[in-house]
Coordinates of C-alpha atoms (C1' of nucleotides) in Angstrom, one line a residue:
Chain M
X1 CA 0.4 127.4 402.3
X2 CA -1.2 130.2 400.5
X3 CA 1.2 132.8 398.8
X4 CA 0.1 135.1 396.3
X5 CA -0.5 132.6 393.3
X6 CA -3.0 131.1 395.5
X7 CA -4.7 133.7 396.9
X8 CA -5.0 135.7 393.9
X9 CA -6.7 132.1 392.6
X10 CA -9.0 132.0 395.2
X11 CA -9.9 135.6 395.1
X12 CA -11.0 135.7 391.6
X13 CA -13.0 132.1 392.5
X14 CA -14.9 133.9 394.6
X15 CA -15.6 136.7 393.0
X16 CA -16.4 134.7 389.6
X17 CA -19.1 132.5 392.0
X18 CA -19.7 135.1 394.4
X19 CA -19.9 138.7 393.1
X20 CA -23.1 140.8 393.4
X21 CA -24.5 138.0 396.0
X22 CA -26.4 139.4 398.9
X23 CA -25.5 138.1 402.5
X24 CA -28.5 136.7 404.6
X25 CA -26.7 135.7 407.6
X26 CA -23.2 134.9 408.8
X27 CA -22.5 132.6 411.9
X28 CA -19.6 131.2 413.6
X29 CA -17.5 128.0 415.5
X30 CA -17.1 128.3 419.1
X31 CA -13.1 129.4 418.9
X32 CA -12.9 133.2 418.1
X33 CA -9.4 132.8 417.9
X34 CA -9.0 133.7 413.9
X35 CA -10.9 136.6 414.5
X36 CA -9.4 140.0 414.5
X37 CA -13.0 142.1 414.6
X38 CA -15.5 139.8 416.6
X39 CA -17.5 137.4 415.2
X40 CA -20.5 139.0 417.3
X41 CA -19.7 142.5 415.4
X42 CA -19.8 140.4 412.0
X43 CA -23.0 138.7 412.4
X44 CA -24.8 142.3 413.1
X45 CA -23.2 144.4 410.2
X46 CA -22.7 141.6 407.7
X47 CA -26.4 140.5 406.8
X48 CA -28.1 142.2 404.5
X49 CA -25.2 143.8 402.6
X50 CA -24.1 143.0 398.8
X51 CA -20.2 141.6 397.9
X52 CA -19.8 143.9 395.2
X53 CA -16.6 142.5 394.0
X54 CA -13.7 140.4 395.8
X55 CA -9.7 141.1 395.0
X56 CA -6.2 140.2 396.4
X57 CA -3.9 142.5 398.4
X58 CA -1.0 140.9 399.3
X59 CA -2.5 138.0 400.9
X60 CA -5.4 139.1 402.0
X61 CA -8.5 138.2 400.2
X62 CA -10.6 141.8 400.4
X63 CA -14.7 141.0 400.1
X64 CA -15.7 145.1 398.7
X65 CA -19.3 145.4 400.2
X66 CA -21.9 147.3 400.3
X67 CA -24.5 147.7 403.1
X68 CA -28.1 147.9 402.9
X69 CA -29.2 151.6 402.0
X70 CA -32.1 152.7 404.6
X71 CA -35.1 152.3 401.4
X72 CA -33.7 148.6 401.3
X73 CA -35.5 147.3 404.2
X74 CA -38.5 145.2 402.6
X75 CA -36.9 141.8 402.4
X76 CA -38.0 138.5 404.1
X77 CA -38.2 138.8 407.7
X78 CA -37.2 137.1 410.7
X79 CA -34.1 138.0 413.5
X80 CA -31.5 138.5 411.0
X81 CA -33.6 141.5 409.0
X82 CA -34.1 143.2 412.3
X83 CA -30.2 142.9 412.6
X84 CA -29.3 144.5 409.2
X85 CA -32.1 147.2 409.7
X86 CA -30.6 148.4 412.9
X87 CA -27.4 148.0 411.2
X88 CA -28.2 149.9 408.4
X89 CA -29.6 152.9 410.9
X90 CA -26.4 152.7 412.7
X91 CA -24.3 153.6 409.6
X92 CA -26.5 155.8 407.8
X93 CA -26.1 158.1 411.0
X94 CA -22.4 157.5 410.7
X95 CA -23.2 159.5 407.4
X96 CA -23.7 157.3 404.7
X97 CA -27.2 157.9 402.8
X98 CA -26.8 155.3 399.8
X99 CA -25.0 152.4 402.0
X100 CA -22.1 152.0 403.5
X101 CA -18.8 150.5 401.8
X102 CA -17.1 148.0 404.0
X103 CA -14.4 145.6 403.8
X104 CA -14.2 142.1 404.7
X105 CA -10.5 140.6 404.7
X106 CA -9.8 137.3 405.1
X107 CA -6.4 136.2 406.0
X108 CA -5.9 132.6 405.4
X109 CA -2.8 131.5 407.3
X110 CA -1.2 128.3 406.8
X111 CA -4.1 125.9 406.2
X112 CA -6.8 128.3 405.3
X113 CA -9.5 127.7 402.4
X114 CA -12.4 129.4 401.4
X115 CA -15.2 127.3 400.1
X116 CA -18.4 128.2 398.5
X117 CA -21.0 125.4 399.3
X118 CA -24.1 124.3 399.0
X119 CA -25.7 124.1 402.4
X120 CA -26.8 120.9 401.8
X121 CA -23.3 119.4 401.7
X122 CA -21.4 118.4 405.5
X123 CA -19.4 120.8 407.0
X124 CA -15.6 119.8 406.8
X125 CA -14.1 120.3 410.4
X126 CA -12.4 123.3 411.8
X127 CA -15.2 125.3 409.7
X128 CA -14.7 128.5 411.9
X129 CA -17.4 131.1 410.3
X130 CA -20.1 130.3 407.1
X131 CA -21.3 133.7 405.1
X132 CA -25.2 132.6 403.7
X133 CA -25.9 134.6 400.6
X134 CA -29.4 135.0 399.2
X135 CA -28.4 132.4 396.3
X136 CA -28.6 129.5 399.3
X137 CA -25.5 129.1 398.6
X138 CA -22.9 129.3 401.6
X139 CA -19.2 130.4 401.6
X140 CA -17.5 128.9 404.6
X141 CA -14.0 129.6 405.9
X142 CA -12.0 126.5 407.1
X143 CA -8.9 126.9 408.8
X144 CA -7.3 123.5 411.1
X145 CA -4.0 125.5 412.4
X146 CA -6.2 128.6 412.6
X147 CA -3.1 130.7 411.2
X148 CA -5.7 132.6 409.3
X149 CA -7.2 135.9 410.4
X150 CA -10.7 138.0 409.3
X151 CA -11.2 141.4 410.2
X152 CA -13.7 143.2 409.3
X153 CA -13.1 147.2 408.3
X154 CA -15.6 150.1 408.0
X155 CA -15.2 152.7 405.4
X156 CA -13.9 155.2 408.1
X157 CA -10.6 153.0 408.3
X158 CA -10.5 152.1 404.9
X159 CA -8.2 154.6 404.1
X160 CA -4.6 153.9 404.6
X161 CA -5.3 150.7 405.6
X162 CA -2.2 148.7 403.5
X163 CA -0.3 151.5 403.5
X164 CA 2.0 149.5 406.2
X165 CA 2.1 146.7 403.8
X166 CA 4.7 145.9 401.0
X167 CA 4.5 146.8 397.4
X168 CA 2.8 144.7 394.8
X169 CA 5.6 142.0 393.5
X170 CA 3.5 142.2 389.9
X171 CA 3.7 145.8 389.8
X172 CA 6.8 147.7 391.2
X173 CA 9.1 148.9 388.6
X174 CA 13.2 148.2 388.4
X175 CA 14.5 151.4 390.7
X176 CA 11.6 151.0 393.2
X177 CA 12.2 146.9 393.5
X178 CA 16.0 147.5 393.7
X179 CA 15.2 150.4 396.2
X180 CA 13.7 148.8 398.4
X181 CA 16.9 146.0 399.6
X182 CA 18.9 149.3 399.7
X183 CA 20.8 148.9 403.0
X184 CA 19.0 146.2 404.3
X185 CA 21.4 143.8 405.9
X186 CA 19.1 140.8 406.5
X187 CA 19.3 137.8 404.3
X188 CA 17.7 138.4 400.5
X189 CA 15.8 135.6 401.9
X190 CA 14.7 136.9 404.9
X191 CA 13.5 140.4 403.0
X192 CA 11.5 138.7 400.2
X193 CA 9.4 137.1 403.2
X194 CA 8.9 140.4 404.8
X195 CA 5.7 141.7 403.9
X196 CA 6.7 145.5 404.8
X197 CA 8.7 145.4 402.2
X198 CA 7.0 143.1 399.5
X199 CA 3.5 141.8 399.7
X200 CA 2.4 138.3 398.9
X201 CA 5.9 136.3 399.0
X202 CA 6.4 133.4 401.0
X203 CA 8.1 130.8 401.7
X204 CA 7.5 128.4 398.1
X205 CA 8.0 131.6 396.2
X206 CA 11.2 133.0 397.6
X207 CA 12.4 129.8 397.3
X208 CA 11.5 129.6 393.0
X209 CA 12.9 133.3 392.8
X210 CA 16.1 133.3 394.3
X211 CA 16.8 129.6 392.4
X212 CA 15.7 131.2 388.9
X213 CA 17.9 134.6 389.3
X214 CA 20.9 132.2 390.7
X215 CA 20.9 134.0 393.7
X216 CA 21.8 132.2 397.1
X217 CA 19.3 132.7 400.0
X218 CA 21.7 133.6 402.6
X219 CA 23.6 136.7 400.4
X220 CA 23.1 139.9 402.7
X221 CA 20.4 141.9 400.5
X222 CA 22.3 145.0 400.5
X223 CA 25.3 143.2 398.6
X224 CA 23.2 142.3 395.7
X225 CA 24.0 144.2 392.4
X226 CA 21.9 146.1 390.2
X227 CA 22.1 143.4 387.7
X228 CA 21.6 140.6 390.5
X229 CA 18.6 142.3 392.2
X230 CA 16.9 142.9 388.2
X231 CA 16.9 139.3 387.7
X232 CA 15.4 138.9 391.1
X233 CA 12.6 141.0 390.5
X234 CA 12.5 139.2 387.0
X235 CA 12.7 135.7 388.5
X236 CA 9.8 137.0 390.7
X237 CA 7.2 137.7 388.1
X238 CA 7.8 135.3 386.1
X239 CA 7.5 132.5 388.8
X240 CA 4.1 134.5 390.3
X241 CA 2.6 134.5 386.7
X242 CA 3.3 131.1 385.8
X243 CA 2.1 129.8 388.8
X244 CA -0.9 132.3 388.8
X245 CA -1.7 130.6 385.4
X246 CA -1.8 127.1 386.6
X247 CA -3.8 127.6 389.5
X248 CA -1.4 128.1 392.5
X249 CA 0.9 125.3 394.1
X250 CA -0.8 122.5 396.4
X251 CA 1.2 121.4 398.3
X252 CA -0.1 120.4 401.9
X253 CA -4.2 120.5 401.1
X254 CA -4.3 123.7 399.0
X255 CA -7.5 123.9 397.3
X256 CA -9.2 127.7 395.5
X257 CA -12.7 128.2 395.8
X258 CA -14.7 125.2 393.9
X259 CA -12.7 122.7 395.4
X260 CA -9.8 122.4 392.6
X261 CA -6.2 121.8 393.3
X262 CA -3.4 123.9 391.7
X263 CA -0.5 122.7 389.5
X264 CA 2.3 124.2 390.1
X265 CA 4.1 122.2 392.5
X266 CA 5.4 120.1 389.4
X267 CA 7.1 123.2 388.0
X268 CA 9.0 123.9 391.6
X269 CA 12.6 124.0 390.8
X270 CA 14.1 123.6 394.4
X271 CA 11.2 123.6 396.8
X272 CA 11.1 120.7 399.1
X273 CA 13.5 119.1 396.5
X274 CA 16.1 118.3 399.2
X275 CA 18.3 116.1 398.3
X276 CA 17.0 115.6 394.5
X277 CA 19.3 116.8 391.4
X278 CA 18.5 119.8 390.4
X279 CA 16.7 120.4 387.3
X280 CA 18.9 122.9 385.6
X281 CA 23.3 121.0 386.1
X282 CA 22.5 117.3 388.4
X283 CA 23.9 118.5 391.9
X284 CA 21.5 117.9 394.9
X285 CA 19.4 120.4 396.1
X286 CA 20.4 121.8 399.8
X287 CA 18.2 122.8 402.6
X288 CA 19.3 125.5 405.2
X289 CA 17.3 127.0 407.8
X290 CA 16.8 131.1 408.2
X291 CA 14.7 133.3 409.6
X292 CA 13.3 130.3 411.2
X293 CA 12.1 128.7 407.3
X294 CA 13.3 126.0 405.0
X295 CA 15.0 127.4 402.4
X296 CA 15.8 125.3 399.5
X297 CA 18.7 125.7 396.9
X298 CA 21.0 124.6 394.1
X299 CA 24.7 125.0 395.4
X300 CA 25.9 125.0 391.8
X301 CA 23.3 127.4 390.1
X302 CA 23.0 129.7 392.7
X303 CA 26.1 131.9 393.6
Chain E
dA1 C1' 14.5 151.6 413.1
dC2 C1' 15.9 147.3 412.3
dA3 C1' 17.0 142.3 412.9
dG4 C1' 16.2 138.0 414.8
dG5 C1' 13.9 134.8 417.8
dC6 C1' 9.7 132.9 420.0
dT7 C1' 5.0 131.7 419.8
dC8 C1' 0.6 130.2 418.3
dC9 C1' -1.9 125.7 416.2
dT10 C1' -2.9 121.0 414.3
dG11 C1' -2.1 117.2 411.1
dC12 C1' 1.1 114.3 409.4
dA13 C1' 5.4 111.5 408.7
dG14 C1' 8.8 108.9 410.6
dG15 C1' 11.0 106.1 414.2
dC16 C1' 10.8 102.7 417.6
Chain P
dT1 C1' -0.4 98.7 415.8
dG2 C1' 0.2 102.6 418.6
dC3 C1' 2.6 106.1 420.8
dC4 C1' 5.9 109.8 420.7
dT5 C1' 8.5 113.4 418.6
dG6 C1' 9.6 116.7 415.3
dC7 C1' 8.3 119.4 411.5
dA8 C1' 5.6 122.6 408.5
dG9 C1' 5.1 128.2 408.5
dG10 C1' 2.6 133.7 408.5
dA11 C1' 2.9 137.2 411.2
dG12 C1' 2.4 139.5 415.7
dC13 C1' 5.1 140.3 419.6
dC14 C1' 9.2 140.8 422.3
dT15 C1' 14.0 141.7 423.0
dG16 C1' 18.6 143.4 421.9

DNA sequence: ACAGGCTCCTGCAGGC
DNA sequence: TGCCTGCAGGAGCCTG
């Protein structure tokens, strides 16, 4: 399941392979369900236009792109140009002379991946949407639980649009991270998995954080300490970095963007150890359910 | 406003 | 071997 290790992983995949590539076309599966703009909207304002760099927020994965500017509209021809061109006349009225900046966001759920392809390999199954770029290379989205989401926003919403999400985990300072548990009276657990409050922590992570700042899962988040909720946001980083560093954890059928699995399921402390002595003192890992999650812990090492 | 529960969806593991 | 059941979980939605 992709948290922020993984996403920021796959983001900086795909814009290492990826950036500066111009779409040609972009098609879809026959179940819209993981759209959030339609697919039909897509495949008319997504040819033609340029990924002019692709980052993480939260766990989105945010394709920056530019559309085709009005002058741009000698290119090889057939349907798809006619799409971009009207496109491109649709915008430019909407004010834009030199292009439009647009968003692409992918979301990718559970079992998402995004996979940049040659066209001549098979698509895998429950390939939901393919982006060709003018490379011939293809970036397809592949989703079997179809948790994930894609949305497509136009510069008019770009404003303001995370502004409902959490703050960075990597970023926010000591007062802001201990700020923002202040009379909350759900579970720590429950609050590092809400992504109002932080963005990009789930379930693996919250797990790693808690166990390395010896904090139990269940303690109400307003009764943590200064000291307590320091170590958390401590325990946080450094779990997010390491993993970051070694590629992400795989562990259903993770994969980043060429196709390579991450590492740092062999680092997990408490994860899906049920049952297994803990790294750190011997005593067997425990598994509780909240907020409808597994939640994994050492009983001795976590107070 | 906040907290907690339900739901979506499919592949896989485990039991019989 | 094959079928059935339960489990995995991000986030939107609903209810209290």
């Amino acid at each position: 399941m992709p948290e922020l290790p993984e996403v920021e992983t796959i983001a900086r995949g795909v814009d290492m392979l990826l950036r500066g590539g111009r779409i040609k076309q972009f098609r879809f599966g026959p179940k819209p369900e993981p759209f959030k703009t339609s697919p039909e909207e897509m495949a008319e304002v997504l040819p033609g236009a340029t990924i002019q760099c692709v980052h993480r927020s939260g766990k989105h994965i945010v394709f920056k792109l530019t559309t085709v500017p009005s002058a741009h509209s000698s290119r090889a021809g057939g349907p798809r140009n006619h799409d971009s061109r009207t496109n491109a006349h649709r915008l430019n009225r909407a004010g834009s002379r030199s292009g439009e900046w647009i968003e692409w966001i992918v979301h990718l759920g559970m079992t998402g991946r995004l996979l940049v392809s040659d066209p001549d390999v098979p698509l895998p199954p429950h390939t939901h949407c393919v982006l060709s770029l003018a490379s011939g290379r293809e970036l397809r989205f592949v989703d079997p639980r179809r948790f994930g989401r894609i949305q497509l926003l136009r510069s008019e919403k770009l404003d303001g649009h995370f502004i409902s999400t959490g703050r960075e985990p990597l970023q926010i300072g000591v007062k802001e991270f201990a700020a923002l548990f202040h009379g909350r009276q759900t579970s720590i657990k429950a609050a590092l998995l809400n992504q109002k409050i932080l963005a990009g922590v789930g379930n693996i992570y919250a797990d790693e954080s808690l166990f390395r700042a010896g904090i139990r899962p269940q303690r109400r988040a307003s009764r943590l300490t200064g000291v307590e909720l320091e170590r958390l946001r401590q325990g946080l980083r450094n779990v997010l970095r390491k993993a970051i560093s070694l590629g992400g954890s795989s562990v259903s059928d993770y994969v980043d963007a060429s196709g390579e699995k991450g590492l740092f399921q062999f680092e997990h402390m408490v994860y899906r150890r049920t049952g297994k002595p803990c790294r750190v003192c011997g005593t067997p890992i425990r598994r509780i359910r909240i907020a409808q999650r597994s939640t994994h812990f050492c009983p001795t090492c976590q107070r």
